[in-house]
Short mmCIF file of C-alpha atoms in Angstrom, two decimals:
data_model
loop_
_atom_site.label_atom_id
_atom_site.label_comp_id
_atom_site.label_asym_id
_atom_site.label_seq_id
_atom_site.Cartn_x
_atom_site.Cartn_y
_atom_site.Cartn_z
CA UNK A 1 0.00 0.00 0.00
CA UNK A 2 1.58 3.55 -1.34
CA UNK A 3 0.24 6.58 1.09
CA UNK A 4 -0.83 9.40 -0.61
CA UNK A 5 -0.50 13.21 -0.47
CA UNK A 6 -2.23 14.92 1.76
CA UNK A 7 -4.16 17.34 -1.08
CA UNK A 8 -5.64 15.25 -3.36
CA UNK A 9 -7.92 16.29 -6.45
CA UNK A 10 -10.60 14.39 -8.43
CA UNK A 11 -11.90 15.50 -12.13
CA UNK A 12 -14.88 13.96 -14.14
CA UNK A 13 -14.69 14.07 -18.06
CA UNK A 14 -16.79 12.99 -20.65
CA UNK A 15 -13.99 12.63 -23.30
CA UNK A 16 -10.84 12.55 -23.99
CA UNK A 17 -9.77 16.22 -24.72
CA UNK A 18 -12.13 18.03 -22.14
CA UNK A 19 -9.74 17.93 -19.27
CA UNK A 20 -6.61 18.99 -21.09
CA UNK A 21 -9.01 22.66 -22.36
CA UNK A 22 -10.96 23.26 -19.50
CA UNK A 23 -8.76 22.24 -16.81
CA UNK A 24 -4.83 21.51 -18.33
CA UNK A 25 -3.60 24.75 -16.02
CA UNK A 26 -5.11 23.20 -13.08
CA UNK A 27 -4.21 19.68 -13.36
CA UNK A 28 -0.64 21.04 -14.33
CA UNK A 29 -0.32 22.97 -11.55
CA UNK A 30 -1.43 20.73 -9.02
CA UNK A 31 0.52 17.87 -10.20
CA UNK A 32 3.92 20.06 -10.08
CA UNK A 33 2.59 20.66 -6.49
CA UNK A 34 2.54 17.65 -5.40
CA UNK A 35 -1.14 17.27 -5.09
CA UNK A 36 -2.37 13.72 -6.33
CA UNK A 37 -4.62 14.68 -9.41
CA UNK A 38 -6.94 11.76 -11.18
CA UNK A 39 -8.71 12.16 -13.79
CA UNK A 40 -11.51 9.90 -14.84
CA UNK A 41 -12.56 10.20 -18.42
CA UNK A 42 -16.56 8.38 -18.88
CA UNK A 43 -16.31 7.76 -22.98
CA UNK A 44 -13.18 7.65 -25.54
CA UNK A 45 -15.09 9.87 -27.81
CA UNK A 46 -15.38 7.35 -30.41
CA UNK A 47 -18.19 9.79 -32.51
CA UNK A 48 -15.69 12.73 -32.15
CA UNK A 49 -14.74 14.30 -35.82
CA UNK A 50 -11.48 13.96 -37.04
CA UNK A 51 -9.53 17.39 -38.42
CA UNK A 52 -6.16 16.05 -39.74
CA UNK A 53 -6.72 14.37 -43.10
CA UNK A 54 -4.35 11.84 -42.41
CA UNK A 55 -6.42 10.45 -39.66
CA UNK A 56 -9.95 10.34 -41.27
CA UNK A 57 -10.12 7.04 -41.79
CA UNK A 58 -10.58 6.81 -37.58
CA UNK A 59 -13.81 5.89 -36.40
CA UNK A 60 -15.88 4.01 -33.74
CA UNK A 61 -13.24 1.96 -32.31
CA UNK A 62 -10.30 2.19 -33.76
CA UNK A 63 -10.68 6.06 -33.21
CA UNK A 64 -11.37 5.31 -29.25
CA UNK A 65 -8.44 3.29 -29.02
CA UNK A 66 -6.53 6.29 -30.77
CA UNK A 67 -7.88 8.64 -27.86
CA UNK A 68 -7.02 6.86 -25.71
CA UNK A 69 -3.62 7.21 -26.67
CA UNK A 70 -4.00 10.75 -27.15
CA UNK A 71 -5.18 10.83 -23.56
CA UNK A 72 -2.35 9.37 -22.61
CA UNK A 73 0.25 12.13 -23.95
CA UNK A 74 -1.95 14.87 -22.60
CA UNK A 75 -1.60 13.37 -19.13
CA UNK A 76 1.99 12.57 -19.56
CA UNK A 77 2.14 16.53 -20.44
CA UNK A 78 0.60 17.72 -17.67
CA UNK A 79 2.39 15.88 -15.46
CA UNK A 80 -0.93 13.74 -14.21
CA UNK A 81 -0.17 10.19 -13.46
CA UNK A 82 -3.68 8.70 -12.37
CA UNK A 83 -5.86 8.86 -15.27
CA UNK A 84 -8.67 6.47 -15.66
CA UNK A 85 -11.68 5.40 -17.82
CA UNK A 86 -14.87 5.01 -15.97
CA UNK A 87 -15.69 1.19 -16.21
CA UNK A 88 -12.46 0.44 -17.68
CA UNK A 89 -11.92 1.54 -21.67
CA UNK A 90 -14.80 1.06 -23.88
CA UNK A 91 -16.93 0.43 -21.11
CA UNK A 92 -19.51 3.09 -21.86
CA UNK A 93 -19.60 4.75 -25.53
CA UNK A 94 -19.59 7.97 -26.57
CA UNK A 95 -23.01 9.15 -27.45
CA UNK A 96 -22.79 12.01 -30.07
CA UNK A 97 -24.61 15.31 -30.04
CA UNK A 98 -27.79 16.00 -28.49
CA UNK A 99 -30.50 14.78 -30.57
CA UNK A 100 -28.58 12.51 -32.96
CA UNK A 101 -29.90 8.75 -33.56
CA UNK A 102 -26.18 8.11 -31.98
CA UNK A 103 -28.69 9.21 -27.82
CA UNK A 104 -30.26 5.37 -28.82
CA UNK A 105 -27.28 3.20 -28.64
CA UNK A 106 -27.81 1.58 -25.45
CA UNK A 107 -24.61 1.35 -24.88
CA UNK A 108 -23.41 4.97 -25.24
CA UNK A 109 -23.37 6.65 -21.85
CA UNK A 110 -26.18 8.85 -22.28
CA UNK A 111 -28.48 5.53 -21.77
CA UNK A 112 -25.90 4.61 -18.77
CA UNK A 113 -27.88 3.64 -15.65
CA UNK A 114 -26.76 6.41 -13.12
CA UNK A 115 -26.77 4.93 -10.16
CA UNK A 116 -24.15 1.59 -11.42
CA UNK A 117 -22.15 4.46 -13.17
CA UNK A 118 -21.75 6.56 -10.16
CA UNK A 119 -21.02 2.87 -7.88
CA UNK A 120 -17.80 2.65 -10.62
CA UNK A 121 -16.89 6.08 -9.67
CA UNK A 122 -17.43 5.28 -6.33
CA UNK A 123 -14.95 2.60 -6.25
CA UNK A 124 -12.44 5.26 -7.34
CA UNK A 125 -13.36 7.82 -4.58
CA UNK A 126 -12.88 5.13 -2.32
CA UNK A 127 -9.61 4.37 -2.99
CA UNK A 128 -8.07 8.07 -3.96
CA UNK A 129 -10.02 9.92 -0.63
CA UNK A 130 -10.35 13.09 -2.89
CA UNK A 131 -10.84 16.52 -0.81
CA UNK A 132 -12.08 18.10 -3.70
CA UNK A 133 -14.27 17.10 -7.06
CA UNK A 134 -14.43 19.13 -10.37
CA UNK A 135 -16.79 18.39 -13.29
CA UNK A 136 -19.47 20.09 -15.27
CA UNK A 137 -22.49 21.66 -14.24
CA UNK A 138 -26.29 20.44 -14.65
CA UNK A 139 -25.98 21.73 -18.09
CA UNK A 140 -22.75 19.69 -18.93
CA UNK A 141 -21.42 23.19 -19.71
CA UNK A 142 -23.12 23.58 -22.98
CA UNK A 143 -25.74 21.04 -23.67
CA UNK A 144 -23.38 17.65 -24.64
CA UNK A 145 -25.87 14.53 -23.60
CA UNK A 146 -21.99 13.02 -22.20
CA UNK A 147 -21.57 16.12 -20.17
CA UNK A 148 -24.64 15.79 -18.79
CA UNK A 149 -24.38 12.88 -17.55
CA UNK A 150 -20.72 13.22 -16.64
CA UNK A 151 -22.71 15.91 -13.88
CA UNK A 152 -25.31 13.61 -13.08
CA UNK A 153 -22.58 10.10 -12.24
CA UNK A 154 -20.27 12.56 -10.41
CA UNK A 155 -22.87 14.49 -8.28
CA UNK A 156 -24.24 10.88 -7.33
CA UNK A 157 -21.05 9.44 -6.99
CA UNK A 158 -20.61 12.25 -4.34
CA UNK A 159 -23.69 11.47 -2.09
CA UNK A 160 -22.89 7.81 -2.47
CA UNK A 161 -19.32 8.86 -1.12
CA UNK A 162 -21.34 10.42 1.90
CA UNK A 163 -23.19 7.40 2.83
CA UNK A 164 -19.90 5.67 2.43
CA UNK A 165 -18.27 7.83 4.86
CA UNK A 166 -15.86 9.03 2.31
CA UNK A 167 -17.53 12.07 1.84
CA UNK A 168 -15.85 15.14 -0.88
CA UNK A 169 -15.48 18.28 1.17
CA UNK A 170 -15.79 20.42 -1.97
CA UNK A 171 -17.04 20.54 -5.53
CA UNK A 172 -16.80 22.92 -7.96
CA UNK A 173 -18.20 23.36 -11.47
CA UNK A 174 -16.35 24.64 -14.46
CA UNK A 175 -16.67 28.28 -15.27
CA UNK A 176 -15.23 30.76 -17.73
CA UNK A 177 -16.57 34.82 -15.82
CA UNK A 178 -18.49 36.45 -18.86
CA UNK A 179 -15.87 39.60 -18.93
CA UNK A 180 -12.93 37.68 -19.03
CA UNK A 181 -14.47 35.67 -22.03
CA UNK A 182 -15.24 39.39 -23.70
CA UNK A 183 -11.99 40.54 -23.33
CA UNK A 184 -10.32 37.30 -24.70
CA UNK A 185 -12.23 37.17 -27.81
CA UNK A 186 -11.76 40.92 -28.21
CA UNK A 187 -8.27 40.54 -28.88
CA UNK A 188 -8.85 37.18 -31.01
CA UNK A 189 -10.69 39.35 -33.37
CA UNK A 190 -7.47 41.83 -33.28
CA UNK A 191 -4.99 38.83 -33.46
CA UNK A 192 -6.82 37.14 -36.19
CA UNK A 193 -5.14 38.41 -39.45
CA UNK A 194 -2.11 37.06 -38.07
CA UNK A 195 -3.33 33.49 -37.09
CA UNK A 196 -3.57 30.43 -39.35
CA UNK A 197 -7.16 30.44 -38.65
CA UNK A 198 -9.36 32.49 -40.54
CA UNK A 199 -12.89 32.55 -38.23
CA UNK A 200 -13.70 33.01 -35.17
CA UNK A 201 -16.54 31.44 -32.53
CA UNK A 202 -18.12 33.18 -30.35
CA UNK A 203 -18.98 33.42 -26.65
CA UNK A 204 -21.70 31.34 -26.88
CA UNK A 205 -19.27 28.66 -28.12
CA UNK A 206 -17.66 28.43 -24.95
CA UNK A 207 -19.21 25.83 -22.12
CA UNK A 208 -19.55 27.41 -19.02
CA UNK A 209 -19.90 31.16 -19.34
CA UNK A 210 -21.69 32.86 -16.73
CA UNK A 211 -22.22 36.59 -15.19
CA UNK A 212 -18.63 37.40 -12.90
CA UNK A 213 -20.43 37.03 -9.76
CA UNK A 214 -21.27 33.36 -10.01
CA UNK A 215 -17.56 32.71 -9.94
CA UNK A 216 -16.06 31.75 -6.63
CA UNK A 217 -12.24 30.39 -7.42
CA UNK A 218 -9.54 31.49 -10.38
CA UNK A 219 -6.88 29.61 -10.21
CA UNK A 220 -3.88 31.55 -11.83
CA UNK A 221 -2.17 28.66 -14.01
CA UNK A 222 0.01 30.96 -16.47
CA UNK A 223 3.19 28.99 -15.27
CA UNK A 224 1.99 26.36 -16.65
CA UNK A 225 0.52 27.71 -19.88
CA UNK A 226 2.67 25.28 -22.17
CA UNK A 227 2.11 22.23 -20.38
CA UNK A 228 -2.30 23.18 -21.25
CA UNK A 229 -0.90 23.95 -25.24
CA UNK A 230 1.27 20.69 -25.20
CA UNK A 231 -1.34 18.67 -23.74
CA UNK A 232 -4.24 19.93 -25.66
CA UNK A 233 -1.66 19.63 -28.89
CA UNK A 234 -1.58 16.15 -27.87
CA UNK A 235 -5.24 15.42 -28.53
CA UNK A 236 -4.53 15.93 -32.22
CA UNK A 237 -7.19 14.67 -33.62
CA UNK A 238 -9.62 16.97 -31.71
CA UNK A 239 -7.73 20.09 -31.48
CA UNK A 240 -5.54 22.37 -33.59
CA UNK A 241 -3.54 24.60 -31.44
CA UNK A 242 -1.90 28.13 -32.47
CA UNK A 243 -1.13 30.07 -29.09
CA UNK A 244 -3.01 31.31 -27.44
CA UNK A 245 -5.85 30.48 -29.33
CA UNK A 246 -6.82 26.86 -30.83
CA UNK A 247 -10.23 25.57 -32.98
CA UNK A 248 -12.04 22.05 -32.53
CA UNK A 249 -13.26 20.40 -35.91
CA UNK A 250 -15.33 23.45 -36.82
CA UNK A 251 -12.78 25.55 -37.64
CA UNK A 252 -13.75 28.65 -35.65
CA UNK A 253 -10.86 29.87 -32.90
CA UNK A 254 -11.34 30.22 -29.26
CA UNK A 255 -8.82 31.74 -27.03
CA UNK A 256 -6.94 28.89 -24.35
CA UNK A 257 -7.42 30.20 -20.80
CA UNK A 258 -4.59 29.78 -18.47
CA UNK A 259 -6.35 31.42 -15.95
CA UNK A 260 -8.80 28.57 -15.30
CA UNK A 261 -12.11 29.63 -13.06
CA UNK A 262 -14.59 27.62 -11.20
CA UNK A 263 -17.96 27.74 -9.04
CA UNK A 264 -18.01 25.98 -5.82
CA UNK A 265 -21.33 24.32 -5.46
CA UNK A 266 -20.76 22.56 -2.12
CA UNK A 267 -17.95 23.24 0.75
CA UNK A 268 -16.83 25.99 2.81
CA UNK A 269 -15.59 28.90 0.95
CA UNK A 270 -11.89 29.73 1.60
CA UNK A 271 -11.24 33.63 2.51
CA UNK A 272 -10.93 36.64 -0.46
CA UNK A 273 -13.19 38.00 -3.00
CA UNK A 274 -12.37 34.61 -4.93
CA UNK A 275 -10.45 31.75 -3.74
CA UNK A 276 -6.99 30.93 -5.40
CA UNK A 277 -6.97 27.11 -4.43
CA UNK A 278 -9.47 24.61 -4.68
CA UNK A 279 -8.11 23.76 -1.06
CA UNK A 280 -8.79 26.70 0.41
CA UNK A 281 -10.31 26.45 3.74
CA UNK A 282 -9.02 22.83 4.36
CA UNK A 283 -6.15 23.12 6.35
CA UNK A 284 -3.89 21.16 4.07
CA UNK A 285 -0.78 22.09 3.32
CA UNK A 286 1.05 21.70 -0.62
CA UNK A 287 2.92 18.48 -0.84
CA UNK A 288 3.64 15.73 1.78
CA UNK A 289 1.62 12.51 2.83
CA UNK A 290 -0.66 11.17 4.43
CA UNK A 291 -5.02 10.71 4.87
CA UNK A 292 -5.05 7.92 1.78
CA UNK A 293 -3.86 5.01 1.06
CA UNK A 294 -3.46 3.58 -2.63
CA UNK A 295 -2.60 0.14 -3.87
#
């Protein structure tokens, strides 16, 4: 049996890719820390689309299993060594975009049965002991039937954890604070005629964006700026990167925040206008052992 750190941080993704642009600063971060960071990913994104030419011929399967490798590197980037797929790989499928025939397949995850979903993710907060849990909110961020119920497994998850007596002192929901998003894509729009993109998205394209005062917790993760580029670089077949910015399969740049922002939905809030840790208020120190055990 390995002890643990003492800080030690849980994130729920639907897909490979998700972690490494809404959270690669944080993980990164945390990691160089000391802080033990797991990720569990719920699908391989086997109905993603594929941008380089090159790797078209990807689908289904063979494209999960690519991911997954993809997943891999990203971790291995941001310096993340516990990085899991609910179930075990393949063991729930990705299930497209909302209201696509793909919502049928029973065995994508958005016909998952919660409760045995959450039990799997259970098993993991069992053995890790995380303080702290970050995944989507009710919304999955912007709609995604696999974000959704990303939310729905790890909110469970976290009353099962409870009754388990291995309760998650705080969670917090991805955010991006509607002025920083303004300012961000302002200067895309400057930057643009000297990008290799030639259209941008827009606000609305961005999961998460709410009014500034519904964000409790930025955590400043420009140190560690490359490691989020490398990592999200790393998911090549989902992302194009040209920093600061990068575009998905649609073609349409976003900007890649290294200032990463969050909403705590349960816990005590640390002190300050906004929190600068995810640990705040817990009384644990960065680095060093002990509270967990792995095997």
């Amino acid at each position: 049996m390995t002890e643990l750190p003492a800080r030690r941080l849980l994130l729920v993704h639907a897909h490979p890719d998700d972690e490494s642009i809404n959270n690669g600063a944080t993980m990164a971060r945390y990691a160089a820390e000391g802080t033990h960071v797991t990720l569990v990913t719920c699908t391989l994104g086997e109905r993603g689309e594929v941008i380089p030419p090159e790797l078209a011929h990807l689908t289904g399967a063979a494209l999960g299993r690519y991911r997954q490798g993809e997943l891999t590197a990203a971790m291995r980037a941001l310096g993340v060594r516990d990085h899991r797929l609910l179930g075990g790989p393949g063991r729930y499928a990705d299930s497209g975009m909302m209201g696509l025939p793909d919502n049928d397949d029973p065995a994508c995850f958005w016909q998952a049965d919660v409760e045995e979903a959450a039990r799997r993710l259970l098993d993991v907060i069992r053995e890790v002991r995380p303080q702290v849990l970050v995944t989507y909110d009710d919304d999955g961020g912007y709609g995604h039937p696999d974000h959704i119920q990303a939310h729905r497994v790890a909110m469970r998850a976290a009353e099962l954890a409870d009754e388990a007596g291995c309760g998650i002192a705080k969670i917090y929901w991805n955010r991006v604070p509607r002025s920083v998003a303004e300012r961000s894509f302002a200067r895309l729009q400057q930057d643009l005629p000297g990008l290799p993109f030639t259209k941008t998205a827009t606000i609305d394209d961005v999961p998460g964006v709410v009014d500034d005062d519904r964000i409790t917790t930025e955590i400043d993760g420009t140190a560690h700026s490359a490691a989020k580029a490398d990592a999200m670089r790393a998911h090549a077949t989902q992302i194009t990167v040209s920093e600061p910015y990068f575009v998905l399969s649609n073609e349409l740049a976003q900007p890649i925040f290294t200032t990463e922002y969050y909403e705590l939905v349960r816990g005590e809030r640390g002190s300050g206008v906004r929190e600068s840790d995810l640990f705040a208020g817990l009384g644990l120190g960065i680095g060093g052992a002990g509270g967990g055990e792995a095997s």
